[in-house]
Amino acid sequence: MNGKVIVITGGSSGMGAAMAKDFVAKGAKVAIFDLDEAKGQKLVEEVGGNLAYYKVNVTLKDEIREAVADVEHKFGPLTTLVNSAGVSKMVPFLKSSEELWDLTLDVNLKGTFLTCQVAIERMLEHGGGEIVNMSSLSGKKPSSWQTVYCASKFGVQGLTKSIAKEFADQNIRVNSICPGIVYTEMWEKLKYEYAKKRNIDPEKVMDHFKETIPMHRLVDMKDVLNAAEFLISDKSSYLTGQSINLVGGEWMD
Ligand SMILES: NC(=O)c1ccc[n+]([C@@H]2O[C@H](COP(=O)([O-])OP(=O)(O)OC[C@H]3O[C@@H](n4cnc5c(N)ncnc54)[C@H](O)[C@@H]3O)[C@@H](O)[C@H]2O)c1
C-alpha cells in the first residue's frame, strides 16, 4: 500500500479502526474522519505518524472538504476513500421515529454521498482513485425492525453503483462490501435490541446467528480486511460498481 493516501470515515471504531491499523502497517498513510475524538486520538498514539485523526461529521460537507484539504497537504494526493461511518438501531417499524430516520439516512447515506463527492473532485484532479463503501447484508436483504437501517444501506448500493458507472472511464472505481455480523462496538449495543426482537437472552444472540449462518461463524475482522485490501488494490482493477457479500453463504445475490 506504499503511496496510498486513504481517508477512512468512522475510523475511530470497529471495522474502520481495524482497517486504519492494517493499512498503515502495510505502508499507507491514513486519515480517520470520526466524531469520536478520544478513540481516534488513542489510535493515533498507538499507530504513529502515518495515521492522523480529524474530528469530522460526515453529514457536513464543509468539514469534509476542509479535512480532505488538510490530509492532502499533510500526506499528499488522496488516492482512496473508505466509508465506514455508520449508525444502526433495531426498532419495530411503527416505533421508528422521524429522528431515527433523519439520523440514519444522514450518516449512512448522505454522509457517503458527501464524502464521495468531495473525494471524487480531488481524485479527478490527480488521475483517479478508488472508493469502498461499507454497505451491509441489510443493503440487500430486508429485515424487520431494521427498516430504517435497511433503507439507508439499500441506498448505499444504488449510490455506489451509479457513481461507479459515471466515473468508470475516469479511472475511479467504486465498490461496496456487504458484511453480515461483525462483532464490533455496534453489536455490543445491537445485541440487546435483537434479543428483544427474538425474545432471547442477549448473551445468546451471537450463538443464534452462528446457528443460522450456513458457515456457522460470524464475519472475522480478517475477512473484512482482505475484502477491503482487494478492492483498493490493482488486483481488482476491472471491478467497479460491485459488492462483496461477506455473509458466510447467507445471501447470494
Ligand atoms: N458490525 C456489523 O455487524 C456491520 C455489518 C454490516 C455493515 N456494517 C456497517 O459497517 C460500518 C462500520 O461498522 P462498525 O461495526 O465498525 O461500527 P462502529 O459503531 O464500531 O463504528 C462506527 C463509527 O462511525 C462513527 N460515526 C457515527 N456517526 C458519525 C458521523 N456523523 N460522522 C463521523 N463519524 C461518525 C462512530 O463514531 C464510530 O466510530 C457501518 O457503516 C455499519 O453500518 C456493520
mmCIF file of C-alpha atoms and ligand atoms in Angstrom:
data_model
loop_
_atom_site.group_PDB
_atom_site.id
_atom_site.type_symbol
_atom_site.label_atom_id
_atom_site.label_comp_id
_atom_site.label_asym_id
_atom_site.label_seq_id
_atom_site.Cartn_x
_atom_site.Cartn_y
_atom_site.Cartn_z
ATOM 1 C CA MET A 1 0.000 0.000 0.000
ATOM 2 C CA ASN A 2 3.008 2.280 -0.339
ATOM 3 C CA GLY A 3 1.964 5.563 -1.938
ATOM 4 C CA LYS A 4 -1.680 5.286 -0.935
ATOM 5 C CA VAL A 5 -3.302 8.173 0.925
ATOM 6 C CA ILE A 6 -6.513 6.854 2.434
ATOM 7 C CA VAL A 7 -9.399 8.550 4.231
ATOM 8 C CA ILE A 8 -11.466 6.215 6.393
ATOM 9 C CA THR A 9 -14.696 7.624 7.800
ATOM 10 C CA GLY A 10 -15.829 6.002 11.046
ATOM 11 C CA GLY A 11 -12.191 5.071 11.585
ATOM 12 C CA SER A 12 -12.198 5.517 15.376
ATOM 13 C CA SER A 13 -14.040 2.258 15.966
ATOM 14 C CA GLY A 14 -14.829 -1.237 14.714
ATOM 15 C CA MET A 15 -14.036 -2.078 11.103
ATOM 16 C CA GLY A 16 -12.808 1.433 10.307
ATOM 17 C CA ALA A 17 -10.240 1.300 13.110
ATOM 18 C CA ALA A 18 -9.105 -2.203 12.118
ATOM 19 C CA MET A 19 -8.643 -1.073 8.500
ATOM 20 C CA ALA A 20 -6.739 2.038 9.608
ATOM 21 C CA LYS A 21 -4.231 -0.027 11.622
ATOM 22 C CA ASP A 22 -3.854 -2.636 8.928
ATOM 23 C CA PHE A 23 -3.400 -0.179 6.057
ATOM 24 C CA VAL A 24 -0.749 1.835 7.937
ATOM 25 C CA ALA A 25 1.098 -1.391 8.812
ATOM 26 C CA LYS A 26 1.140 -2.167 5.086
ATOM 27 C CA GLY A 27 2.667 1.188 4.110
ATOM 28 C CA ALA A 28 -0.286 3.554 3.542
ATOM 29 C CA LYS A 29 -0.850 6.974 5.036
ATOM 30 C CA VAL A 30 -4.286 7.057 6.607
ATOM 31 C CA ALA A 31 -6.593 9.778 7.936
ATOM 32 C CA ILE A 32 -9.597 8.845 10.001
ATOM 33 C CA PHE A 33 -12.669 11.083 9.974
ATOM 34 C CA ASP A 34 -14.848 10.416 13.005
ATOM 35 C CA LEU A 35 -16.864 12.164 15.703
ATOM 36 C CA ASP A 36 -15.229 10.126 18.477
ATOM 37 C CA GLU A 37 -12.129 12.163 19.247
ATOM 38 C CA ALA A 38 -10.965 10.211 22.313
ATOM 39 C CA LYS A 39 -10.877 6.876 20.477
ATOM 40 C CA GLY A 40 -9.423 8.454 17.344
ATOM 41 C CA GLN A 41 -6.558 10.128 19.196
ATOM 42 C CA LYS A 42 -5.839 6.938 21.138
ATOM 43 C CA LEU A 43 -5.490 5.063 17.863
ATOM 44 C CA VAL A 44 -3.089 7.698 16.522
ATOM 45 C CA GLU A 45 -0.919 7.340 19.652
ATOM 46 C CA GLU A 46 -0.880 3.593 19.136
ATOM 47 C CA VAL A 47 -0.189 3.605 15.392
ATOM 48 C CA GLY A 48 2.116 6.627 14.945
ATOM 49 C CA GLY A 49 2.778 9.371 12.413
ATOM 50 C CA ASN A 50 1.272 7.753 9.322
ATOM 51 C CA LEU A 51 -2.156 7.892 10.928
ATOM 52 C CA ALA A 52 -3.991 11.179 11.510
ATOM 53 C CA TYR A 53 -7.309 11.820 13.230
ATOM 54 C CA TYR A 54 -9.765 14.511 12.121
ATOM 55 C CA LYS A 55 -12.917 15.373 14.029
ATOM 56 C CA VAL A 56 -15.325 15.362 11.094
ATOM 57 C CA ASN A 57 -19.063 14.934 10.980
ATOM 58 C CA VAL A 58 -19.710 13.149 7.696
ATOM 59 C CA THR A 59 -23.075 14.876 7.339
ATOM 60 C CA LEU A 60 -21.354 18.267 6.905
ATOM 61 C CA LYS A 61 -19.722 18.926 3.547
ATOM 62 C CA ASP A 62 -17.625 21.905 4.664
ATOM 63 C CA GLU A 63 -15.998 19.854 7.430
ATOM 64 C CA ILE A 64 -15.215 17.040 4.989
ATOM 65 C CA ARG A 65 -13.787 19.415 2.413
ATOM 66 C CA GLU A 66 -11.601 21.237 4.931
ATOM 67 C CA ALA A 67 -10.258 17.994 6.390
ATOM 68 C CA VAL A 68 -9.528 16.477 2.968
ATOM 69 C CA ALA A 69 -7.564 19.610 2.008
ATOM 70 C CA ASP A 70 -5.536 19.224 5.203
ATOM 71 C CA VAL A 71 -4.951 15.500 4.575
ATOM 72 C CA GLU A 72 -3.624 16.260 1.082
ATOM 73 C CA HIS A 73 -1.366 18.963 2.500
ATOM 74 C CA LYS A 74 -0.013 16.560 5.117
ATOM 75 C CA PHE A 75 0.138 13.237 3.252
ATOM 76 C CA GLY A 76 -0.194 14.050 -0.488
ATOM 77 C CA PRO A 77 -2.939 13.493 -3.100
ATOM 78 C CA LEU A 78 -5.919 11.449 -1.906
ATOM 79 C CA THR A 79 -5.942 8.037 -3.609
ATOM 80 C CA THR A 80 -8.557 6.164 -1.627
ATOM 81 C CA LEU A 81 -11.751 6.660 0.375
ATOM 82 C CA VAL A 82 -13.350 4.070 2.645
ATOM 83 C CA ASN A 83 -16.763 4.955 4.060
ATOM 84 C CA SER A 84 -17.236 3.086 7.329
ATOM 85 C CA ALA A 85 -19.071 5.689 9.463
ATOM 86 C CA GLY A 86 -22.478 4.352 10.316
ATOM 87 C CA VAL A 87 -25.255 4.124 12.876
ATOM 88 C CA SER A 88 -27.724 1.320 13.433
ATOM 89 C CA LYS A 89 -30.727 0.715 15.619
ATOM 90 C CA MET A 90 -33.283 -2.078 15.723
ATOM 91 C CA VAL A 91 -36.811 -0.834 16.333
ATOM 92 C CA PRO A 92 -40.257 -2.034 15.207
ATOM 93 C CA PHE A 93 -41.388 -0.071 12.158
ATOM 94 C CA LEU A 94 -44.278 1.697 13.910
ATOM 95 C CA LYS A 95 -41.931 2.806 16.687
ATOM 96 C CA SER A 96 -39.280 4.146 14.296
ATOM 97 C CA SER A 97 -39.168 7.905 14.865
ATOM 98 C CA GLU A 98 -38.522 10.630 12.328
ATOM 99 C CA GLU A 99 -35.407 11.485 14.335
ATOM 100 C CA LEU A 100 -34.112 7.953 13.837
ATOM 101 C CA TRP A 101 -34.891 8.174 10.112
ATOM 102 C CA ASP A 102 -33.090 11.514 9.786
ATOM 103 C CA LEU A 103 -30.009 10.431 11.752
ATOM 104 C CA THR A 104 -29.669 7.074 9.994
ATOM 105 C CA LEU A 105 -30.197 8.407 6.491
ATOM 106 C CA ASP A 106 -27.975 11.415 7.204
ATOM 107 C CA VAL A 107 -24.992 9.446 8.487
ATOM 108 C CA ASN A 108 -25.219 6.256 6.423
ATOM 109 C CA LEU A 109 -26.431 7.612 3.094
ATOM 110 C CA LYS A 110 -25.969 11.382 2.897
ATOM 111 C CA GLY A 111 -22.552 11.041 4.599
ATOM 112 C CA THR A 112 -21.483 8.571 1.915
ATOM 113 C CA PHE A 113 -22.843 10.856 -0.811
ATOM 114 C CA LEU A 114 -20.957 13.884 0.536
ATOM 115 C CA THR A 115 -17.618 12.180 1.135
ATOM 116 C CA CYS A 116 -17.759 10.549 -2.318
ATOM 117 C CA GLN A 117 -18.431 13.955 -3.884
ATOM 118 C CA VAL A 118 -15.508 15.638 -2.139
ATOM 119 C CA ALA A 119 -13.143 12.699 -2.750
ATOM 120 C CA ILE A 120 -14.038 12.355 -6.437
ATOM 121 C CA GLU A 121 -13.436 16.070 -7.038
ATOM 122 C CA ARG A 122 -9.915 15.537 -5.705
ATOM 123 C CA MET A 123 -9.353 12.198 -7.473
ATOM 124 C CA LEU A 124 -10.299 13.737 -10.825
ATOM 125 C CA GLU A 125 -7.616 16.370 -10.256
ATOM 126 C CA HIS A 126 -4.896 13.773 -9.958
ATOM 127 C CA GLY A 127 -5.877 10.988 -12.297
ATOM 128 C CA GLY A 128 -8.118 8.604 -10.362
ATOM 129 C CA GLY A 129 -8.600 6.595 -7.192
ATOM 130 C CA GLU A 130 -10.795 4.014 -5.546
ATOM 131 C CA ILE A 131 -13.692 4.097 -3.109
ATOM 132 C CA VAL A 132 -15.055 1.359 -0.859
ATOM 133 C CA ASN A 133 -18.419 1.911 0.801
ATOM 134 C CA MET A 134 -19.420 -0.246 3.762
ATOM 135 C CA SER A 135 -22.929 -1.278 2.926
ATOM 136 C CA SER A 136 -24.330 -4.347 4.673
ATOM 137 C CA LEU A 137 -26.224 -7.574 4.224
ATOM 138 C CA SER A 138 -29.034 -5.188 5.213
ATOM 139 C CA GLY A 139 -28.336 -3.392 1.922
ATOM 140 C CA LYS A 140 -29.583 -6.483 0.110
ATOM 141 C CA LYS A 141 -31.778 -8.474 2.453
ATOM 142 C CA PRO A 142 -34.898 -6.985 4.043
ATOM 143 C CA SER A 143 -35.127 -7.211 7.805
ATOM 144 C CA SER A 144 -37.980 -6.469 10.186
ATOM 145 C CA TRP A 145 -37.157 -3.972 12.973
ATOM 146 C CA GLN A 146 -34.392 -2.625 10.722
ATOM 147 C CA THR A 147 -36.468 -0.822 8.116
ATOM 148 C CA VAL A 148 -34.681 2.477 8.528
ATOM 149 C CA TYR A 149 -31.191 0.937 8.521
ATOM 150 C CA CYS A 150 -32.087 -1.247 5.511
ATOM 151 C CA ALA A 151 -33.397 1.797 3.630
ATOM 152 C CA SER A 152 -30.076 3.574 4.228
ATOM 153 C CA LYS A 153 -27.946 0.585 3.209
ATOM 154 C CA PHE A 154 -30.063 -0.284 0.135
ATOM 155 C CA GLY A 155 -29.482 3.390 -0.721
ATOM 156 C CA VAL A 156 -25.716 2.948 -0.394
ATOM 157 C CA GLN A 157 -25.961 0.185 -3.008
ATOM 158 C CA GLY A 158 -27.703 2.442 -5.535
ATOM 159 C CA LEU A 159 -25.354 5.313 -4.795
ATOM 160 C CA THR A 160 -22.238 3.140 -5.168
ATOM 161 C CA LYS A 161 -23.338 1.625 -8.473
ATOM 162 C CA SER A 162 -24.472 4.906 -10.015
ATOM 163 C CA ILE A 163 -21.251 6.717 -9.090
ATOM 164 C CA ALA A 164 -19.248 3.729 -10.355
ATOM 165 C CA LYS A 165 -20.948 3.976 -13.733
ATOM 166 C CA GLU A 166 -20.459 7.723 -14.033
ATOM 167 C CA PHE A 167 -16.711 7.597 -13.333
ATOM 168 C CA ALA A 168 -15.812 4.185 -14.807
ATOM 169 C CA ASP A 169 -13.895 5.738 -17.694
ATOM 170 C CA GLN A 170 -12.081 8.225 -15.473
ATOM 171 C CA ASN A 171 -10.014 5.729 -13.514
ATOM 172 C CA ILE A 172 -12.189 5.917 -10.397
ATOM 173 C CA ARG A 173 -13.524 2.605 -9.115
ATOM 174 C CA VAL A 174 -16.338 2.466 -6.577
ATOM 175 C CA ASN A 175 -17.338 -0.789 -4.886
ATOM 176 C CA SER A 176 -19.006 -1.874 -1.677
ATOM 177 C CA ILE A 177 -18.690 -4.529 0.991
ATOM 178 C CA CYS A 178 -21.806 -6.109 2.464
ATOM 179 C CA PRO A 179 -20.925 -7.847 5.720
ATOM 180 C CA GLY A 180 -23.252 -9.958 7.797
ATOM 181 C CA ILE A 181 -22.476 -9.825 11.530
ATOM 182 C CA VAL A 182 -19.094 -8.439 12.599
ATOM 183 C CA TYR A 183 -18.819 -8.322 16.380
ATOM 184 C CA THR A 184 -17.817 -4.663 16.862
ATOM 185 C CA GLU A 185 -18.933 -1.925 19.268
ATOM 186 C CA MET A 186 -22.050 -1.661 17.089
ATOM 187 C CA TRP A 187 -23.187 -5.163 18.088
ATOM 188 C CA GLU A 188 -22.310 -4.554 21.765
ATOM 189 C CA LYS A 189 -25.448 -2.397 21.711
ATOM 190 C CA LEU A 190 -27.476 -4.070 18.974
ATOM 191 C CA LYS A 191 -27.466 -7.469 20.646
ATOM 192 C CA TYR A 192 -29.828 -6.150 23.341
ATOM 193 C CA GLU A 193 -32.240 -4.850 20.707
ATOM 194 C CA TYR A 194 -32.041 -8.084 18.694
ATOM 195 C CA ALA A 195 -32.627 -10.101 21.872
ATOM 196 C CA LYS A 196 -35.872 -8.175 22.385
ATOM 197 C CA LYS A 197 -36.951 -8.813 18.813
ATOM 198 C CA ARG A 198 -36.424 -12.596 19.150
ATOM 199 C CA ASN A 199 -37.251 -12.745 22.843
ATOM 200 C CA ILE A 200 -33.952 -14.457 23.671
ATOM 201 C CA ASP A 201 -31.129 -13.857 26.148
ATOM 202 C CA PRO A 202 -28.787 -11.101 24.816
ATOM 203 C CA GLU A 203 -25.795 -13.308 25.558
ATOM 204 C CA LYS A 204 -27.244 -15.987 23.261
ATOM 205 C CA VAL A 205 -27.684 -13.657 20.266
ATOM 206 C CA MET A 206 -24.322 -14.422 18.631
ATOM 207 C CA ASP A 207 -24.838 -18.181 19.055
ATOM 208 C CA HIS A 208 -28.230 -17.747 17.432
ATOM 209 C CA PHE A 209 -26.582 -16.133 14.401
ATOM 210 C CA LYS A 210 -23.912 -18.836 14.231
ATOM 211 C CA GLU A 211 -26.645 -21.443 14.010
ATOM 212 C CA THR A 212 -28.440 -19.693 11.161
ATOM 213 C CA ILE A 213 -25.404 -18.693 9.030
ATOM 214 C CA PRO A 214 -24.518 -21.534 6.592
ATOM 215 C CA MET A 215 -20.806 -21.376 7.550
ATOM 216 C CA HIS A 216 -21.788 -21.302 11.249
ATOM 217 C CA ARG A 217 -19.490 -18.423 12.136
ATOM 218 C CA LEU A 218 -19.600 -14.631 12.229
ATOM 219 C CA VAL A 219 -17.568 -12.416 9.920
ATOM 220 C CA ASP A 220 -13.971 -12.327 11.109
ATOM 221 C CA MET A 221 -12.207 -8.944 11.013
ATOM 222 C CA LYS A 222 -9.610 -10.578 8.753
ATOM 223 C CA ASP A 223 -12.392 -11.250 6.213
ATOM 224 C CA VAL A 224 -13.200 -7.535 6.170
ATOM 225 C CA LEU A 225 -9.544 -6.533 5.825
ATOM 226 C CA ASN A 226 -8.986 -8.992 2.973
ATOM 227 C CA ALA A 227 -12.022 -7.734 1.061
ATOM 228 C CA ALA A 228 -11.128 -4.072 1.583
ATOM 229 C CA GLU A 229 -7.500 -4.601 0.568
ATOM 230 C CA PHE A 230 -8.592 -6.446 -2.553
ATOM 231 C CA LEU A 231 -10.990 -3.675 -3.559
ATOM 232 C CA ILE A 232 -8.425 -0.910 -3.155
ATOM 233 C CA SER A 233 -5.605 -2.810 -4.848
ATOM 234 C CA ASP A 234 -4.828 -3.361 -8.517
ATOM 235 C CA LYS A 235 -5.918 -6.969 -8.081
ATOM 236 C CA SER A 236 -9.490 -5.696 -8.516
ATOM 237 C CA SER A 237 -8.636 -3.296 -11.356
ATOM 238 C CA TYR A 238 -11.528 -4.444 -13.587
ATOM 239 C CA LEU A 239 -14.127 -4.296 -10.800
ATOM 240 C CA THR A 240 -16.378 -1.324 -10.313
ATOM 241 C CA GLY A 241 -19.969 -0.993 -9.114
ATOM 242 C CA GLN A 242 -19.711 -4.412 -7.458
ATOM 243 C CA SER A 243 -20.403 -5.548 -3.932
ATOM 244 C CA ILE A 244 -18.730 -8.311 -1.985
ATOM 245 C CA ASN A 245 -21.124 -10.258 0.219
ATOM 246 C CA LEU A 246 -19.240 -11.250 3.374
ATOM 247 C CA VAL A 247 -22.029 -13.391 4.708
ATOM 248 C CA GLY A 248 -20.793 -16.992 5.014
ATOM 249 C CA GLY A 249 -23.310 -18.143 2.410
ATOM 250 C CA GLU A 250 -26.378 -16.445 3.904
ATOM 251 C CA TRP A 251 -27.207 -14.369 0.814
ATOM 252 C CA MET A 252 -26.099 -14.949 -2.756
ATOM 253 C CA ASP A 253 -27.323 -12.037 -4.904
HETATM 254 N N1 LIG B 1 -20.825 -4.513 12.679
HETATM 255 C C1 LIG B 1 -21.568 -5.136 11.781
HETATM 256 O O1 LIG B 1 -22.016 -6.269 12.005
HETATM 257 C C2 LIG B 1 -21.876 -4.493 10.457
HETATM 258 C C3 LIG B 1 -22.423 -5.298 9.468
HETATM 259 C C4 LIG B 1 -22.679 -4.737 8.213
HETATM 260 C C5 LIG B 1 -22.382 -3.425 7.969
HETATM 261 N N2 LIG B 1 -21.869 -2.646 8.961
HETATM 262 C C6 LIG B 1 -21.546 -1.256 8.628
HETATM 263 O O2 LIG B 1 -20.140 -1.121 8.610
HETATM 264 C C7 LIG B 1 -19.762 0.186 9.069
HETATM 265 C C8 LIG B 1 -18.833 0.066 10.281
HETATM 266 O O3 LIG B 1 -19.500 -0.650 11.297
HETATM 267 P P1 LIG B 1 -18.821 -0.931 12.720
HETATM 268 O O4 LIG B 1 -19.469 -2.137 13.247
HETATM 269 O O5 LIG B 1 -17.364 -0.865 12.585
HETATM 270 O O6 LIG B 1 -19.388 0.325 13.531
HETATM 271 P P2 LIG B 1 -18.869 1.088 14.857
HETATM 272 O O7 LIG B 1 -20.096 1.501 15.577
HETATM 273 O O8 LIG B 1 -17.851 0.271 15.571
HETATM 274 O O9 LIG B 1 -18.140 2.378 14.219
HETATM 275 C C9 LIG B 1 -18.847 3.364 13.541
HETATM 276 C C10 LIG B 1 -18.082 4.662 13.677
HETATM 277 O O10 LIG B 1 -18.807 5.681 12.945
HETATM 278 C C11 LIG B 1 -18.660 6.900 13.661
HETATM 279 N N3 LIG B 1 -19.702 7.862 13.286
HETATM 280 C C12 LIG B 1 -21.030 7.791 13.548
HETATM 281 N N4 LIG B 1 -21.647 8.900 13.093
HETATM 282 C C13 LIG B 1 -20.699 9.681 12.515
HETATM 283 C C14 LIG B 1 -20.714 10.943 11.862
HETATM 284 N N5 LIG B 1 -21.850 11.644 11.719
HETATM 285 N N6 LIG B 1 -19.555 11.443 11.392
HETATM 286 C C15 LIG B 1 -18.386 10.752 11.546
HETATM 287 N N7 LIG B 1 -18.313 9.552 12.164
HETATM 288 C C16 LIG B 1 -19.445 9.021 12.642
HETATM 289 C C17 LIG B 1 -18.752 6.484 15.134
HETATM 290 O O11 LIG B 1 -18.218 7.479 15.981
HETATM 291 C C18 LIG B 1 -17.960 5.180 15.132
HETATM 292 O O12 LIG B 1 -16.603 5.428 15.450
HETATM 293 C C19 LIG B 1 -21.069 0.901 9.372
HETATM 294 O O13 LIG B 1 -21.450 1.638 8.243
HETATM 295 C C20 LIG B 1 -22.046 -0.232 9.602
HETATM 296 O O14 LIG B 1 -23.367 0.154 9.325
HETATM 297 C C21 LIG B 1 -21.605 -3.148 10.212
#
